[in-house]
Amino acid sequence: MIPQVLEKEILKLKKSLNAVILAHYYQESEIQDLADFVGDSLDLSRKAASTDADVIVFCGVHFMAETAKILNPNKPVLLPDLLAGCSLSDGCPPHLFKKFREEHPNHVAITYINCSAEVKALSDIICTSSSAEKIINQIPKDQPILFSPDKNLGAYLKKKTGRDMLLWNGSCIVHETFSERKLIGLQLEHPDAELIAHPECEDHLLSKAKFIGSTSALLKYVQTSERKKFIVATEAGILHQMETTTKGKTFLPLPPEENCACNECPHMKRNTMEKLYLCMKHKSPQIEMNADLLQRALKPIQRMLEMS
Ligand code: 13P
Ligand code: SF4
């Protein structure tokens, strides 16, 4: 199907299903353009919690759609490609996370939303990159904390909050590929450009950034800054909103070390317009979870929504 027809068919299906299309900033630009709402993980969870649509179509990765399902157990939640995973989630299997918790029984477990529903169910509070600092600051100072699964975000939060948290050893395959060597090259070529970064990046990059924040925070920063040029250290999909919502500003994606497209998340990019159309047409694939897991994973997500 040609792109214009595909878009028309998706919008028709959206109407007939009374569906809402939620998309993350790392989705391809065509998907972002037709979504009802584009946001970061926290905004998307909030939208999923408050929607009155009959069907939720989630253009993001599996843990995001799963969170929408946990918040809406009675609604179908469609994900264009069920294999759209996340290296952080994959690197934190529930049985090992359970062991980690058992080894530290006095610690409260604050877990980044980039994890499976089973790991959420084993956690006390879920957080996103935009809510983590606020949540950690509400935990009594004498209460030890386990932070999982992103060691880079965890290390950044330790510095920001002054809390000595125990960290799970996980990372994002995209945010770990950025090249410091190429950053220096870009900075020499564009001395007027400011480096902005997602906190999933490694410390050596974060320490050079002028601004650090979630995808939404990065977008807001470039929209309101006086600066005209930015080097962006996060998944390249965010550049679409940066370019379309600002005027006369230049955005340079920070390249990975290798000559590859590794600054694009291969999981996020599994979703395509074609798959979006097909999942809405067939009401499949859907997120399926058993009632017990739905219930157990809900509490720590609700805590996040209350505390953020
Ligand atoms: P945000 O919450 O900043 O959108 O991050 C989601 C994510 O997966 C980053 O890699
Ligand atoms: Fe997971 Fe990284 Fe992709 Fe975000 S960019 S979904 S953290 S693999």
PDB file of N, CA and C and ligand atoms in Angstrom, residues 26 61 63 85-88 114 172-175 200 265 267-268, ligand 2:
ATOM      1  N   TYR A  26      10.767   7.741  19.896  1.00  0.00           N
ATOM      2  CA  TYR A  26      11.739   6.982  19.113  1.00  0.00           C
ATOM      3  C   TYR A  26      11.089   6.235  17.949  1.00  0.00           C
ATOM      4  N   VAL A  61       7.762   0.099  22.641  1.00  0.00           N
ATOM      5  CA  VAL A  61       8.276  -1.263  22.850  1.00  0.00           C
ATOM      6  C   VAL A  61       7.393  -2.029  23.838  1.00  0.00           C
ATOM      7  N   PHE A  63       7.569  -3.347  26.869  1.00  0.00           N
ATOM      8  CA  PHE A  63       7.319  -2.995  28.277  1.00  0.00           C
ATOM      9  C   PHE A  63       6.372  -1.791  28.386  1.00  0.00           C
ATOM     10  N   GLY A  85      11.378  -5.355  21.782  1.00  0.00           N
ATOM     11  CA  GLY A  85      11.799  -5.511  23.188  1.00  0.00           C
ATOM     12  C   GLY A  85      12.629  -4.344  23.673  1.00  0.00           C
ATOM     13  N   CYS A  86      13.555  -4.612  24.588  1.00  0.00           N
ATOM     14  CA  CYS A  86      14.419  -3.562  25.143  1.00  0.00           C
ATOM     15  C   CYS A  86      15.593  -4.254  25.824  1.00  0.00           C
ATOM     16  N   SER A  87      16.808  -3.783  25.556  1.00  0.00           N
ATOM     17  CA  SER A  87      17.986  -4.453  26.125  1.00  0.00           C
ATOM     18  C   SER A  87      18.005  -4.344  27.647  1.00  0.00           C
ATOM     19  N   LEU A  88      17.435  -3.269  28.184  1.00  0.00           N
ATOM     20  CA  LEU A  88      17.405  -3.124  29.646  1.00  0.00           C
ATOM     21  C   LEU A  88      16.481  -4.167  30.257  1.00  0.00           C
ATOM     22  N   ASN A 114      11.650   0.457  32.256  1.00  0.00           N
ATOM     23  CA  ASN A 114      12.173  -0.407  31.182  1.00  0.00           C
ATOM     24  C   ASN A 114      12.486  -1.800  31.736  1.00  0.00           C
ATOM     25  N   CYS A 172      21.526   0.244  28.217  1.00  0.00           N
ATOM     26  CA  CYS A 172      20.802   0.347  26.945  1.00  0.00           C
ATOM     27  C   CYS A 172      21.800   0.235  25.799  1.00  0.00           C
ATOM     28  N   ILE A 173      21.508  -0.667  24.860  1.00  0.00           N
ATOM     29  CA  ILE A 173      22.441  -0.878  23.734  1.00  0.00           C
ATOM     30  C   ILE A 173      22.589   0.370  22.867  1.00  0.00           C
ATOM     31  N   VAL A 174      21.582   1.228  22.861  1.00  0.00           N
ATOM     32  CA  VAL A 174      21.647   2.428  22.013  1.00  0.00           C
ATOM     33  C   VAL A 174      22.477   3.516  22.703  1.00  0.00           C
ATOM     34  N   HIS A 175      22.170   3.776  23.966  1.00  0.00           N
ATOM     35  CA  HIS A 175      22.834   4.886  24.659  1.00  0.00           C
ATOM     36  C   HIS A 175      24.282   4.590  25.031  1.00  0.00           C
ATOM     37  N   GLU A 200      20.480   7.756  30.193  1.00  0.00           N
ATOM     38  CA  GLU A 200      20.912   6.367  29.961  1.00  0.00           C
ATOM     39  C   GLU A 200      22.315   6.329  29.351  1.00  0.00           C
ATOM     40  N   CYS A 265      17.139   2.729  17.834  1.00  0.00           N
ATOM     41  CA  CYS A 265      16.811   1.543  18.629  1.00  0.00           C
ATOM     42  C   CYS A 265      16.175   0.488  17.704  1.00  0.00           C
ATOM     43  N   HIS A 267      14.679  -2.124  18.406  1.00  0.00           N
ATOM     44  CA  HIS A 267      13.380  -2.600  18.929  1.00  0.00           C
ATOM     45  C   HIS A 267      12.278  -1.609  18.567  1.00  0.00           C
ATOM     46  N   MET A 268      12.526  -0.351  18.850  1.00  0.00           N
ATOM     47  CA  MET A 268      11.539   0.691  18.524  1.00  0.00           C
ATOM     48  C   MET A 268      11.223   0.676  17.025  1.00  0.00           C
TER      49      MET A 268
HETATM   50 FE1  SF4 B   2      15.377  -0.027  25.502  1.00  0.00          FE
HETATM   51 FE2  SF4 B   2      17.438   1.471  24.778  1.00  0.00          FE
HETATM   52 FE3  SF4 B   2      15.568   0.911  23.005  1.00  0.00          FE
HETATM   53 FE4  SF4 B   2      15.021   2.598  25.030  1.00  0.00          FE
HETATM   54  S1  SF4 B   2      16.480   2.898  23.356  1.00  0.00           S
HETATM   55  S2  SF4 B   2      13.745   0.915  24.302  1.00  0.00           S
HETATM   56  S3  SF4 B   2      16.249   1.676  26.662  1.00  0.00           S
HETATM   57  S4  SF4 B   2      16.949  -0.584  24.013  1.00  0.00           S
END
